[in-house]
């Protein structure tokens, strides 16, 4: 089965309080479980970074719904790539919203954009590893 990983960043239209964010993720996790999709949602202030991974059709269908969601804007697709194994296999949607060291996504995005539109995948792998390490601390 061909698997796909999608990584995007976006900005909340209106910052969500913790409770609302947790409810959004609980709903998302339920649907993701049905679709066989795993991933993580990182949220710091009004910035989101999400990773979606799973069967390519399921991931694309889900992403097209997420793109239409008016709760966020300025959506930047960072990567759509075929994968052999998942980075977040244990999480139908892990939530990282209280990190010891906020990840400076704005800085990375700007820096990457300066590189003539070429995403720096090494940077992104580092960010994914950081988010996963945070997740493992919250939900070992
Ligand atoms: C930042 C963000 C991340 C989301 N992540 C997911 C997700 O991982 N899975 C999911 O089913 N819905 C997610 N949603 C909600 C979807 O956009 C959509 O509302 C949901 O899938 C229900 O779609 P429907 O109303 O067409 O049934 C997310 C929404 C936002 C704003």
PDB file of C-alpha atoms and ligand atoms in Angstrom:
ATOM      1  CA  UNK A   1       0.000   0.000   0.000  1.00  0.00           C
ATOM      2  CA  UNK A   2       1.504   3.323  -1.071  1.00  0.00           C
ATOM      3  CA  UNK A   3       1.924   5.655   1.870  1.00  0.00           C
ATOM      4  CA  UNK A   4       2.169   9.422   1.810  1.00  0.00           C
ATOM      5  CA  UNK A   5       3.259  11.995   4.362  1.00  0.00           C
ATOM      6  CA  UNK A   6       2.004  15.572   4.185  1.00  0.00           C
ATOM      7  CA  UNK A   7       3.512  18.351   6.283  1.00  0.00           C
ATOM      8  CA  UNK A   8       2.000  21.815   6.370  1.00  0.00           C
ATOM      9  CA  UNK A   9       2.035  24.953   8.439  1.00  0.00           C
ATOM     10  CA  UNK A  10      -0.817  27.407   8.929  1.00  0.00           C
ATOM     11  CA  UNK A  11      -2.078  30.157  11.187  1.00  0.00           C
ATOM     12  CA  UNK A  12      -5.204  30.022  13.326  1.00  0.00           C
ATOM     13  CA  UNK A  13      -7.930  32.381  12.119  1.00  0.00           C
ATOM     14  CA  UNK A  14      -8.695  32.858  15.816  1.00  0.00           C
ATOM     15  CA  UNK A  15      -6.419  31.460  18.500  1.00  0.00           C
ATOM     16  CA  UNK A  16      -8.164  28.503  20.143  1.00  0.00           C
ATOM     17  CA  UNK A  17      -8.190  28.024  23.886  1.00  0.00           C
ATOM     18  CA  UNK A  18      -6.668  24.791  25.182  1.00  0.00           C
ATOM     19  CA  UNK A  19     -10.019  23.088  25.699  1.00  0.00           C
ATOM     20  CA  UNK A  20     -11.251  23.839  22.159  1.00  0.00           C
ATOM     21  CA  UNK A  21      -7.946  22.711  20.685  1.00  0.00           C
ATOM     22  CA  UNK A  22      -8.138  19.451  22.644  1.00  0.00           C
ATOM     23  CA  UNK A  23     -11.682  18.850  21.370  1.00  0.00           C
ATOM     24  CA  UNK A  24     -10.586  19.529  17.787  1.00  0.00           C
ATOM     25  CA  UNK A  25      -7.785  16.982  18.187  1.00  0.00           C
ATOM     26  CA  UNK A  26     -10.076  14.431  19.857  1.00  0.00           C
ATOM     27  CA  UNK A  27     -12.479  14.638  16.872  1.00  0.00           C
ATOM     28  CA  UNK A  28      -9.563  14.533  14.445  1.00  0.00           C
ATOM     29  CA  UNK A  29      -8.095  11.471  16.175  1.00  0.00           C
ATOM     30  CA  UNK A  30     -11.367   9.574  15.884  1.00  0.00           C
ATOM     31  CA  UNK A  31     -11.659  10.227  12.185  1.00  0.00           C
ATOM     32  CA  UNK A  32      -7.963   9.568  11.602  1.00  0.00           C
ATOM     33  CA  UNK A  33      -8.258   6.212  13.358  1.00  0.00           C
ATOM     34  CA  UNK A  34     -11.079   5.269  10.957  1.00  0.00           C
ATOM     35  CA  UNK A  35      -8.929   6.372   8.007  1.00  0.00           C
ATOM     36  CA  UNK A  36      -5.753   4.715   9.282  1.00  0.00           C
ATOM     37  CA  UNK A  37      -4.055   8.126   9.375  1.00  0.00           C
ATOM     38  CA  UNK A  38      -1.454   9.027  12.003  1.00  0.00           C
ATOM     39  CA  UNK A  39       0.406  12.252  12.731  1.00  0.00           C
ATOM     40  CA  UNK A  40       0.940  15.196  14.996  1.00  0.00           C
ATOM     41  CA  UNK A  41      -0.464  18.681  15.438  1.00  0.00           C
ATOM     42  CA  UNK A  42       1.973  21.168  16.894  1.00  0.00           C
ATOM     43  CA  UNK A  43       0.444  24.431  18.022  1.00  0.00           C
ATOM     44  CA  UNK A  44       2.238  27.416  19.477  1.00  0.00           C
ATOM     45  CA  UNK A  45       0.360  30.712  19.805  1.00  0.00           C
ATOM     46  CA  UNK A  46      -1.493  30.917  16.504  1.00  0.00           C
ATOM     47  CA  UNK A  47       0.911  28.803  14.453  1.00  0.00           C
ATOM     48  CA  UNK A  48       0.125  25.221  13.450  1.00  0.00           C
ATOM     49  CA  UNK A  49       2.404  22.561  12.071  1.00  0.00           C
ATOM     50  CA  UNK A  50       0.703  19.316  11.171  1.00  0.00           C
ATOM     51  CA  UNK A  51       1.971  16.008   9.857  1.00  0.00           C
ATOM     52  CA  UNK A  52      -0.480  13.587   8.260  1.00  0.00           C
ATOM     53  CA  UNK A  53       0.617  10.145   7.164  1.00  0.00           C
ATOM     54  CA  UNK A  54      -1.020   6.982   5.917  1.00  0.00           C
ATOM     55  CA  UNK A  55      -2.551   5.458   2.813  1.00  0.00           C
ATOM     56  CA  UNK A  56      -2.112   8.049   0.065  1.00  0.00           C
ATOM     57  CA  UNK A  57      -5.783   8.264  -0.858  1.00  0.00           C
ATOM     58  CA  UNK A  58      -6.904   8.648   2.765  1.00  0.00           C
ATOM     59  CA  UNK A  59      -4.296  11.340   3.423  1.00  0.00           C
ATOM     60  CA  UNK A  60      -5.210  13.318   0.296  1.00  0.00           C
ATOM     61  CA  UNK A  61      -8.939  13.174   1.042  1.00  0.00           C
ATOM     62  CA  UNK A  62      -8.303  14.323   4.597  1.00  0.00           C
ATOM     63  CA  UNK A  63      -5.948  17.102   3.520  1.00  0.00           C
ATOM     64  CA  UNK A  64      -8.475  18.454   1.033  1.00  0.00           C
ATOM     65  CA  UNK A  65     -10.957  18.769   3.936  1.00  0.00           C
ATOM     66  CA  UNK A  66      -8.373  20.421   6.167  1.00  0.00           C
ATOM     67  CA  UNK A  67      -7.479  22.927   3.407  1.00  0.00           C
ATOM     68  CA  UNK A  68     -11.105  24.065   3.364  1.00  0.00           C
ATOM     69  CA  UNK A  69     -11.334  24.508   7.135  1.00  0.00           C
ATOM     70  CA  UNK A  70     -11.928  28.151   7.982  1.00  0.00           C
ATOM     71  CA  UNK A  71     -10.411  27.807  11.424  1.00  0.00           C
ATOM     72  CA  UNK A  72      -6.988  28.356   9.870  1.00  0.00           C
ATOM     73  CA  UNK A  73      -5.383  30.329   7.028  1.00  0.00           C
ATOM     74  CA  UNK A  74      -2.035  30.957   5.301  1.00  0.00           C
ATOM     75  CA  UNK A  75      -1.625  27.243   4.720  1.00  0.00           C
ATOM     76  CA  UNK A  76       1.793  26.310   3.369  1.00  0.00           C
ATOM     77  CA  UNK A  77       2.284  22.790   2.148  1.00  0.00           C
ATOM     78  CA  UNK A  78       5.822  22.015   3.218  1.00  0.00           C
ATOM     79  CA  UNK A  79       6.120  18.478   1.873  1.00  0.00           C
ATOM     80  CA  UNK A  80       4.110  15.760   0.201  1.00  0.00           C
ATOM     81  CA  UNK A  81       6.301  12.732   0.043  1.00  0.00           C
ATOM     82  CA  UNK A  82       6.043   8.985  -0.319  1.00  0.00           C
ATOM     83  CA  UNK A  83       7.129   7.166   2.815  1.00  0.00           C
ATOM     84  CA  UNK A  84       8.013   3.564   3.644  1.00  0.00           C
ATOM     85  CA  UNK A  85       7.446   3.953   7.360  1.00  0.00           C
ATOM     86  CA  UNK A  86       5.597   6.396   9.578  1.00  0.00           C
ATOM     87  CA  UNK A  87       7.238   8.973  11.852  1.00  0.00           C
ATOM     88  CA  UNK A  88       4.186   9.051  14.177  1.00  0.00           C
ATOM     89  CA  UNK A  89       2.917   5.472  14.009  1.00  0.00           C
ATOM     90  CA  UNK A  90       1.694   5.526  17.627  1.00  0.00           C
ATOM     91  CA  UNK A  91      -0.459   8.654  17.381  1.00  0.00           C
ATOM     92  CA  UNK A  92      -3.748   8.944  15.477  1.00  0.00           C
ATOM     93  CA  UNK A  93      -3.164  12.666  16.105  1.00  0.00           C
ATOM     94  CA  UNK A  94      -0.671  13.630  18.770  1.00  0.00           C
ATOM     95  CA  UNK A  95      -1.005  17.134  20.167  1.00  0.00           C
ATOM     96  CA  UNK A  96       2.018  19.191  21.129  1.00  0.00           C
ATOM     97  CA  UNK A  97       0.829  22.506  22.524  1.00  0.00           C
ATOM     98  CA  UNK A  98       3.012  23.173  25.518  1.00  0.00           C
ATOM     99  CA  UNK A  99       6.648  22.853  24.686  1.00  0.00           C
ATOM    100  CA  UNK A 100       9.604  23.726  26.830  1.00  0.00           C
ATOM    101  CA  UNK A 101      11.298  25.435  23.875  1.00  0.00           C
ATOM    102  CA  UNK A 102       8.888  26.756  21.209  1.00  0.00           C
ATOM    103  CA  UNK A 103      10.043  25.793  17.743  1.00  0.00           C
ATOM    104  CA  UNK A 104      10.752  28.865  15.656  1.00  0.00           C
ATOM    105  CA  UNK A 105       8.751  27.854  12.601  1.00  0.00           C
ATOM    106  CA  UNK A 106       8.468  31.385  11.240  1.00  0.00           C
ATOM    107  CA  UNK A 107      12.190  31.652  11.165  1.00  0.00           C
ATOM    108  CA  UNK A 108      12.608  28.312   9.417  1.00  0.00           C
ATOM    109  CA  UNK A 109       9.894  29.140   6.889  1.00  0.00           C
ATOM    110  CA  UNK A 110      11.418  32.489   6.040  1.00  0.00           C
ATOM    111  CA  UNK A 111      14.877  31.057   5.816  1.00  0.00           C
ATOM    112  CA  UNK A 112      13.684  28.250   3.597  1.00  0.00           C
ATOM    113  CA  UNK A 113      11.701  30.596   1.403  1.00  0.00           C
ATOM    114  CA  UNK A 114      14.830  32.658   0.811  1.00  0.00           C
ATOM    115  CA  UNK A 115      16.366  29.596  -0.744  1.00  0.00           C
ATOM    116  CA  UNK A 116      14.478  30.181  -3.990  1.00  0.00           C
ATOM    117  CA  UNK A 117      11.463  28.181  -2.897  1.00  0.00           C
ATOM    118  CA  UNK A 118      13.423  25.045  -2.154  1.00  0.00           C
ATOM    119  CA  UNK A 119      12.400  23.495   1.128  1.00  0.00           C
ATOM    120  CA  UNK A 120      15.232  22.480   3.332  1.00  0.00           C
ATOM    121  CA  UNK A 121      14.247  18.915   4.150  1.00  0.00           C
ATOM    122  CA  UNK A 122      17.101  18.417   6.571  1.00  0.00           C
ATOM    123  CA  UNK A 123      15.621  21.221   8.681  1.00  0.00           C
ATOM    124  CA  UNK A 124      12.194  19.675   8.530  1.00  0.00           C
ATOM    125  CA  UNK A 125      13.430  16.279   9.611  1.00  0.00           C
ATOM    126  CA  UNK A 126      15.051  17.970  12.600  1.00  0.00           C
ATOM    127  CA  UNK A 127      11.761  19.708  13.416  1.00  0.00           C
ATOM    128  CA  UNK A 128       9.809  16.455  13.119  1.00  0.00           C
ATOM    129  CA  UNK A 129      12.285  14.749  15.422  1.00  0.00           C
ATOM    130  CA  UNK A 130      11.926  17.584  17.937  1.00  0.00           C
ATOM    131  CA  UNK A 131       8.127  17.391  17.859  1.00  0.00           C
ATOM    132  CA  UNK A 132       8.210  13.617  18.233  1.00  0.00           C
ATOM    133  CA  UNK A 133      10.557  13.874  21.205  1.00  0.00           C
ATOM    134  CA  UNK A 134       8.090  16.315  22.839  1.00  0.00           C
ATOM    135  CA  UNK A 135       5.236  13.911  22.114  1.00  0.00           C
ATOM    136  CA  UNK A 136       7.077  10.999  23.648  1.00  0.00           C
ATOM    137  CA  UNK A 137       7.592  13.042  26.814  1.00  0.00           C
ATOM    138  CA  UNK A 138       3.863  13.898  27.038  1.00  0.00           C
ATOM    139  CA  UNK A 139       2.535  10.488  26.010  1.00  0.00           C
ATOM    140  CA  UNK A 140       5.228   7.888  26.409  1.00  0.00           C
TER     141      UNK A 140
HETATM  142  C1  LIG B   1      -5.352  22.839  12.316  1.00  0.00           C
HETATM  143  C2  LIG B   1      -6.405  21.785  12.008  1.00  0.00           C
HETATM  144  C3  LIG B   1      -6.044  20.436  11.966  1.00  0.00           C
HETATM  145  C4  LIG B   1      -6.990  19.445  11.694  1.00  0.00           C
HETATM  146  N1  LIG B   1      -6.615  18.140  11.658  1.00  0.00           N
HETATM  147  C5  LIG B   1      -7.520  17.185  11.395  1.00  0.00           C
HETATM  148  C6  LIG B   1      -7.143  15.806  11.356  1.00  0.00           C
HETATM  149  O1  LIG B   1      -6.003  15.422  11.567  1.00  0.00           O
HETATM  150  N2  LIG B   1      -8.131  14.894  11.090  1.00  0.00           N
HETATM  151  C7  LIG B   1      -9.429  15.250  10.883  1.00  0.00           C
HETATM  152  O2  LIG B   1     -10.268  14.380  10.649  1.00  0.00           O
HETATM  153  N3  LIG B   1      -9.802  16.537  10.912  1.00  0.00           N
HETATM  154  C8  LIG B   1      -8.879  17.507  11.175  1.00  0.00           C
HETATM  155  N4  LIG B   1      -9.284  18.818  11.216  1.00  0.00           N
HETATM  156  C9  LIG B   1     -10.701  19.132  10.988  1.00  0.00           C
HETATM  157  C10 LIG B   1     -11.035  19.089   9.505  1.00  0.00           C
HETATM  158  O3  LIG B   1     -10.603  20.281   8.883  1.00  0.00           O
HETATM  159  C11 LIG B   1     -12.555  18.901   9.289  1.00  0.00           C
HETATM  160  O4  LIG B   1     -13.248  19.858  10.008  1.00  0.00           O
HETATM  161  C12 LIG B   1     -12.969  17.532   9.777  1.00  0.00           C
HETATM  162  O5  LIG B   1     -12.232  16.542   9.118  1.00  0.00           O
HETATM  163  C13 LIG B   1     -14.460  17.269   9.548  1.00  0.00           C
HETATM  164  O6  LIG B   1     -14.744  17.406   8.202  1.00  0.00           O
HETATM  165  P1  LIG B   1     -16.248  17.390   7.709  1.00  0.00           P
HETATM  166  O7  LIG B   1     -16.909  18.491   8.478  1.00  0.00           O
HETATM  167  O8  LIG B   1     -16.167  17.643   6.241  1.00  0.00           O
HETATM  168  O9  LIG B   1     -16.770  16.038   8.080  1.00  0.00           O
HETATM  169  C14 LIG B   1      -8.340  19.821  11.471  1.00  0.00           C
HETATM  170  C15 LIG B   1      -8.693  21.171  11.517  1.00  0.00           C
HETATM  171  C16 LIG B   1      -7.743  22.141  11.788  1.00  0.00           C
HETATM  172  C17 LIG B   1      -8.155  23.590  11.835  1.00  0.00           C
END
